[in-house]
Amino acid sequence: TQANLSVDDRLLKICKLLDANVDYYNWVGFYFKNGDKNELKLGPYVGEPTDHTIIPFGKGICGQVAVSNENFVVPDVTAQDNYIACSITVKAEIVIPIFVNGENIGQIDIDSNTPDPFTEDDERFLEFVCKEVAKMLV
Ligand code: SME
């Protein structure tokens, strides 16, 4: 039963499911607001280890979503000035915020090695995933 799993165990399972089932999801992870600091902290993830375990608000795609409260779909990471590269194989990225009681408390971040792979279906699907995650956090 899922009842014995910690929140982090469940989040890791979600990462594993997404990574295993969508061929163009090549790095899947969660970042969360780090206490009351204006920065994100890396949570559970699947994919290559990243040096970017702390990201200041405003920095990179993730940091921008922390302040915009909006989905950010990047078809081509080389076209972004405010971008934090984690791996040279990454071509595209999608970040969807997670809201708890209307507050942006974190995000799901997915990198793809395929250029321009993300559609509105990915946005709608990942918004649904983020809503389910939000329910686990209240
Ligand atoms: N590329 C992200 C940094 C996180 S890595 O993708 C895991 C960004 O620009 O915020």
PDB file of C-alpha atoms and ligand atoms in Angstrom:
ATOM      1  CA  THR A   1       0.000   0.000   0.000  1.00  0.00           C
ATOM      2  CA  GLN A   2       1.046   3.596  -0.715  1.00  0.00           C
ATOM      3  CA  ALA A   3       0.146   4.484   2.874  1.00  0.00           C
ATOM      4  CA  ASN A   4       3.599   3.571   4.172  1.00  0.00           C
ATOM      5  CA  LEU A   5       5.457   5.691   1.637  1.00  0.00           C
ATOM      6  CA  SER A   6       6.828   9.097   2.609  1.00  0.00           C
ATOM      7  CA  VAL A   7       6.015  12.121   0.478  1.00  0.00           C
ATOM      8  CA  ASP A   8       9.524  11.978  -1.009  1.00  0.00           C
ATOM      9  CA  ASP A   9       9.086   8.271  -1.839  1.00  0.00           C
ATOM     10  CA  ARG A  10       5.836   9.105  -3.633  1.00  0.00           C
ATOM     11  CA  LEU A  11       7.389  12.015  -5.500  1.00  0.00           C
ATOM     12  CA  LEU A  12      10.256   9.779  -6.601  1.00  0.00           C
ATOM     13  CA  LYS A  13       7.740   7.193  -7.833  1.00  0.00           C
ATOM     14  CA  ILE A  14       6.019   9.880  -9.897  1.00  0.00           C
ATOM     15  CA  CYS A  15       9.392  10.866 -11.403  1.00  0.00           C
ATOM     16  CA  LYS A  16      10.147   7.244 -12.237  1.00  0.00           C
ATOM     17  CA  LEU A  17       6.717   6.676 -13.812  1.00  0.00           C
ATOM     18  CA  LEU A  18       6.974   9.780 -15.976  1.00  0.00           C
ATOM     19  CA  ASP A  19      10.568   9.068 -17.016  1.00  0.00           C
ATOM     20  CA  ALA A  20       9.786   5.437 -17.855  1.00  0.00           C
ATOM     21  CA  ASN A  21       6.591   6.111 -19.813  1.00  0.00           C
ATOM     22  CA  VAL A  22       7.300   9.182 -21.927  1.00  0.00           C
ATOM     23  CA  ASP A  23      10.310   8.734 -24.168  1.00  0.00           C
ATOM     24  CA  TYR A  24      10.981  12.468 -24.473  1.00  0.00           C
ATOM     25  CA  TYR A  25      10.950  13.009 -20.679  1.00  0.00           C
ATOM     26  CA  ASN A  26      14.658  12.513 -19.982  1.00  0.00           C
ATOM     27  CA  TRP A  27      15.179  14.253 -16.630  1.00  0.00           C
ATOM     28  CA  VAL A  28      12.211  14.548 -14.277  1.00  0.00           C
ATOM     29  CA  GLY A  29      12.407  16.253 -10.917  1.00  0.00           C
ATOM     30  CA  PHE A  30      10.771  18.430  -8.309  1.00  0.00           C
ATOM     31  CA  TYR A  31      12.045  21.700  -6.900  1.00  0.00           C
ATOM     32  CA  PHE A  32      10.450  23.242  -3.806  1.00  0.00           C
ATOM     33  CA  LYS A  33      10.663  26.632  -2.138  1.00  0.00           C
ATOM     34  CA  ASN A  34      13.418  26.309   0.468  1.00  0.00           C
ATOM     35  CA  GLY A  35      11.775  27.327   3.741  1.00  0.00           C
ATOM     36  CA  ASP A  36      11.291  31.087   3.734  1.00  0.00           C
ATOM     37  CA  LYS A  37      14.351  31.739   1.553  1.00  0.00           C
ATOM     38  CA  ASN A  38      13.943  33.166  -1.945  1.00  0.00           C
ATOM     39  CA  GLU A  39      15.370  30.039  -3.527  1.00  0.00           C
ATOM     40  CA  LEU A  40      14.376  26.603  -4.772  1.00  0.00           C
ATOM     41  CA  LYS A  41      15.781  23.358  -3.405  1.00  0.00           C
ATOM     42  CA  LEU A  42      15.986  20.165  -5.462  1.00  0.00           C
ATOM     43  CA  GLY A  43      13.675  17.385  -4.307  1.00  0.00           C
ATOM     44  CA  PRO A  44      13.245  13.870  -5.686  1.00  0.00           C
ATOM     45  CA  TYR A  45      14.351  13.423  -9.294  1.00  0.00           C
ATOM     46  CA  VAL A  46      15.266  10.835 -11.911  1.00  0.00           C
ATOM     47  CA  GLY A  47      18.068  11.421 -14.393  1.00  0.00           C
ATOM     48  CA  GLU A  48      21.624  12.662 -14.384  1.00  0.00           C
ATOM     49  CA  PRO A  49      22.724  14.199 -11.082  1.00  0.00           C
ATOM     50  CA  THR A  50      22.768  18.006 -11.271  1.00  0.00           C
ATOM     51  CA  ASP A  51      24.986  20.563  -9.540  1.00  0.00           C
ATOM     52  CA  HIS A  52      21.970  22.877  -9.343  1.00  0.00           C
ATOM     53  CA  THR A  53      20.460  21.686  -6.076  1.00  0.00           C
ATOM     54  CA  ILE A  54      19.751  25.285  -5.014  1.00  0.00           C
ATOM     55  CA  ILE A  55      18.368  27.818  -7.520  1.00  0.00           C
ATOM     56  CA  PRO A  56      17.768  31.461  -6.535  1.00  0.00           C
ATOM     57  CA  PHE A  57      14.348  32.883  -7.443  1.00  0.00           C
ATOM     58  CA  GLY A  58      14.587  34.515 -10.875  1.00  0.00           C
ATOM     59  CA  LYS A  59      17.539  32.414 -12.062  1.00  0.00           C
ATOM     60  CA  GLY A  60      17.111  29.965 -14.919  1.00  0.00           C
ATOM     61  CA  ILE A  61      13.821  28.584 -16.166  1.00  0.00           C
ATOM     62  CA  CYS A  62      12.987  27.149 -12.744  1.00  0.00           C
ATOM     63  CA  GLY A  63      13.773  30.356 -10.885  1.00  0.00           C
ATOM     64  CA  GLN A  64      11.646  32.350 -13.324  1.00  0.00           C
ATOM     65  CA  VAL A  65       8.642  30.065 -12.751  1.00  0.00           C
ATOM     66  CA  ALA A  66       9.100  30.530  -8.993  1.00  0.00           C
ATOM     67  CA  VAL A  67       8.284  34.231  -9.495  1.00  0.00           C
ATOM     68  CA  SER A  68       5.961  34.187 -12.560  1.00  0.00           C
ATOM     69  CA  ASN A  69       3.597  31.466 -11.252  1.00  0.00           C
ATOM     70  CA  GLU A  70       3.165  30.428 -14.905  1.00  0.00           C
ATOM     71  CA  ASN A  71       3.999  27.359 -16.929  1.00  0.00           C
ATOM     72  CA  PHE A  72       7.236  27.786 -18.871  1.00  0.00           C
ATOM     73  CA  VAL A  73       7.678  25.718 -22.024  1.00  0.00           C
ATOM     74  CA  VAL A  74      11.084  26.013 -23.688  1.00  0.00           C
ATOM     75  CA  PRO A  75      11.205  24.396 -27.139  1.00  0.00           C
ATOM     76  CA  ASP A  76      14.903  25.252 -27.606  1.00  0.00           C
ATOM     77  CA  VAL A  77      17.083  25.871 -24.564  1.00  0.00           C
ATOM     78  CA  THR A  78      19.811  27.519 -26.687  1.00  0.00           C
ATOM     79  CA  ALA A  79      17.387  30.383 -27.414  1.00  0.00           C
ATOM     80  CA  GLN A  80      17.097  31.266 -23.684  1.00  0.00           C
ATOM     81  CA  ASP A  81      19.410  33.836 -22.097  1.00  0.00           C
ATOM     82  CA  ASN A  82      18.287  33.119 -18.530  1.00  0.00           C
ATOM     83  CA  TYR A  83      18.887  29.386 -18.563  1.00  0.00           C
ATOM     84  CA  ILE A  84      20.880  27.085 -16.275  1.00  0.00           C
ATOM     85  CA  ALA A  85      22.392  24.209 -18.242  1.00  0.00           C
ATOM     86  CA  CYS A  86      22.508  20.910 -16.375  1.00  0.00           C
ATOM     87  CA  SER A  87      23.537  18.643 -19.233  1.00  0.00           C
ATOM     88  CA  ILE A  88      24.736  19.255 -22.785  1.00  0.00           C
ATOM     89  CA  THR A  89      22.279  16.628 -24.069  1.00  0.00           C
ATOM     90  CA  VAL A  90      19.237  18.710 -23.071  1.00  0.00           C
ATOM     91  CA  LYS A  91      17.393  20.414 -25.944  1.00  0.00           C
ATOM     92  CA  ALA A  92      14.099  21.471 -24.354  1.00  0.00           C
ATOM     93  CA  GLU A  93      12.499  21.985 -20.955  1.00  0.00           C
ATOM     94  CA  ILE A  94       9.074  22.341 -19.354  1.00  0.00           C
ATOM     95  CA  VAL A  95       8.390  23.660 -15.858  1.00  0.00           C
ATOM     96  CA  ILE A  96       4.923  23.630 -14.270  1.00  0.00           C
ATOM     97  CA  PRO A  97       4.284  25.312 -10.902  1.00  0.00           C
ATOM     98  CA  ILE A  98       2.658  23.525  -7.948  1.00  0.00           C
ATOM     99  CA  PHE A  99       0.094  25.532  -5.969  1.00  0.00           C
ATOM    100  CA  VAL A 100      -0.987  24.791  -2.415  1.00  0.00           C
ATOM    101  CA  ASN A 101      -3.762  27.083  -1.145  1.00  0.00           C
ATOM    102  CA  GLY A 102      -3.012  29.416  -4.055  1.00  0.00           C
ATOM    103  CA  GLU A 103       0.675  29.697  -3.188  1.00  0.00           C
ATOM    104  CA  ASN A 104       3.403  28.648  -5.629  1.00  0.00           C
ATOM    105  CA  ILE A 105       5.335  26.213  -3.416  1.00  0.00           C
ATOM    106  CA  GLY A 106       7.373  24.382  -6.027  1.00  0.00           C
ATOM    107  CA  GLN A 107       7.380  22.872  -9.475  1.00  0.00           C
ATOM    108  CA  ILE A 108       7.907  19.871 -11.652  1.00  0.00           C
ATOM    109  CA  ASP A 109      10.835  20.299 -14.044  1.00  0.00           C
ATOM    110  CA  ILE A 110      11.307  18.081 -17.095  1.00  0.00           C
ATOM    111  CA  ASP A 111      14.228  18.170 -19.511  1.00  0.00           C
ATOM    112  CA  SER A 112      14.116  16.583 -22.946  1.00  0.00           C
ATOM    113  CA  ASN A 113      16.891  15.471 -25.256  1.00  0.00           C
ATOM    114  CA  THR A 114      14.419  15.899 -28.141  1.00  0.00           C
ATOM    115  CA  PRO A 115      14.031  19.381 -29.684  1.00  0.00           C
ATOM    116  CA  ASP A 116      10.589  21.029 -29.286  1.00  0.00           C
ATOM    117  CA  PRO A 117       8.759  17.947 -27.943  1.00  0.00           C
ATOM    118  CA  PHE A 118       6.262  19.523 -25.511  1.00  0.00           C
ATOM    119  CA  THR A 119       2.640  20.142 -26.520  1.00  0.00           C
ATOM    120  CA  GLU A 120      -0.380  21.608 -24.761  1.00  0.00           C
ATOM    121  CA  ASP A 121      -1.248  18.017 -23.855  1.00  0.00           C
ATOM    122  CA  ASP A 122       1.960  17.843 -21.802  1.00  0.00           C
ATOM    123  CA  GLU A 123       0.997  21.085 -20.064  1.00  0.00           C
ATOM    124  CA  ARG A 124      -2.527  19.846 -19.236  1.00  0.00           C
ATOM    125  CA  PHE A 125      -1.223  16.434 -18.110  1.00  0.00           C
ATOM    126  CA  LEU A 126       1.544  17.892 -15.937  1.00  0.00           C
ATOM    127  CA  GLU A 127      -0.866  20.442 -14.448  1.00  0.00           C
ATOM    128  CA  PHE A 128      -2.974  17.454 -13.392  1.00  0.00           C
ATOM    129  CA  VAL A 129       0.097  15.741 -11.898  1.00  0.00           C
ATOM    130  CA  CYS A 130       0.974  18.936 -10.007  1.00  0.00           C
ATOM    131  CA  LYS A 131      -2.574  19.153  -8.605  1.00  0.00           C
ATOM    132  CA  GLU A 132      -2.312  15.561  -7.365  1.00  0.00           C
ATOM    133  CA  VAL A 133       1.081  16.378  -5.815  1.00  0.00           C
ATOM    134  CA  ALA A 134      -0.427  19.448  -4.134  1.00  0.00           C
ATOM    135  CA  LYS A 135      -3.047  17.220  -2.485  1.00  0.00           C
ATOM    136  CA  MET A 136      -0.250  15.066  -1.023  1.00  0.00           C
ATOM    137  CA  LEU A 137       1.365  18.144   0.525  1.00  0.00           C
ATOM    138  CA  VAL A 138      -1.585  19.606   2.458  1.00  0.00           C
TER     139      VAL A 138
HETATM  140  N1  SME B   1      17.551  24.058 -16.593  1.00  0.00           N
HETATM  141  C1  SME B   1      16.993  24.510 -15.334  1.00  0.00           C
HETATM  142  C2  SME B   1      17.870  24.103 -14.173  1.00  0.00           C
HETATM  143  C3  SME B   1      17.490  22.816 -13.573  1.00  0.00           C
HETATM  144  S1  SME B   1      18.039  21.491 -14.515  1.00  0.00           S
HETATM  145  O1  SME B   1      17.217  21.471 -15.760  1.00  0.00           O
HETATM  146  C4  SME B   1      17.753  20.059 -13.692  1.00  0.00           C
HETATM  147  C5  SME B   1      16.813  26.002 -15.337  1.00  0.00           C
HETATM  148  O2  SME B   1      17.253  26.701 -16.262  1.00  0.00           O
HETATM  149  O3  SME B   1      16.226  26.499 -14.383  1.00  0.00           O
END
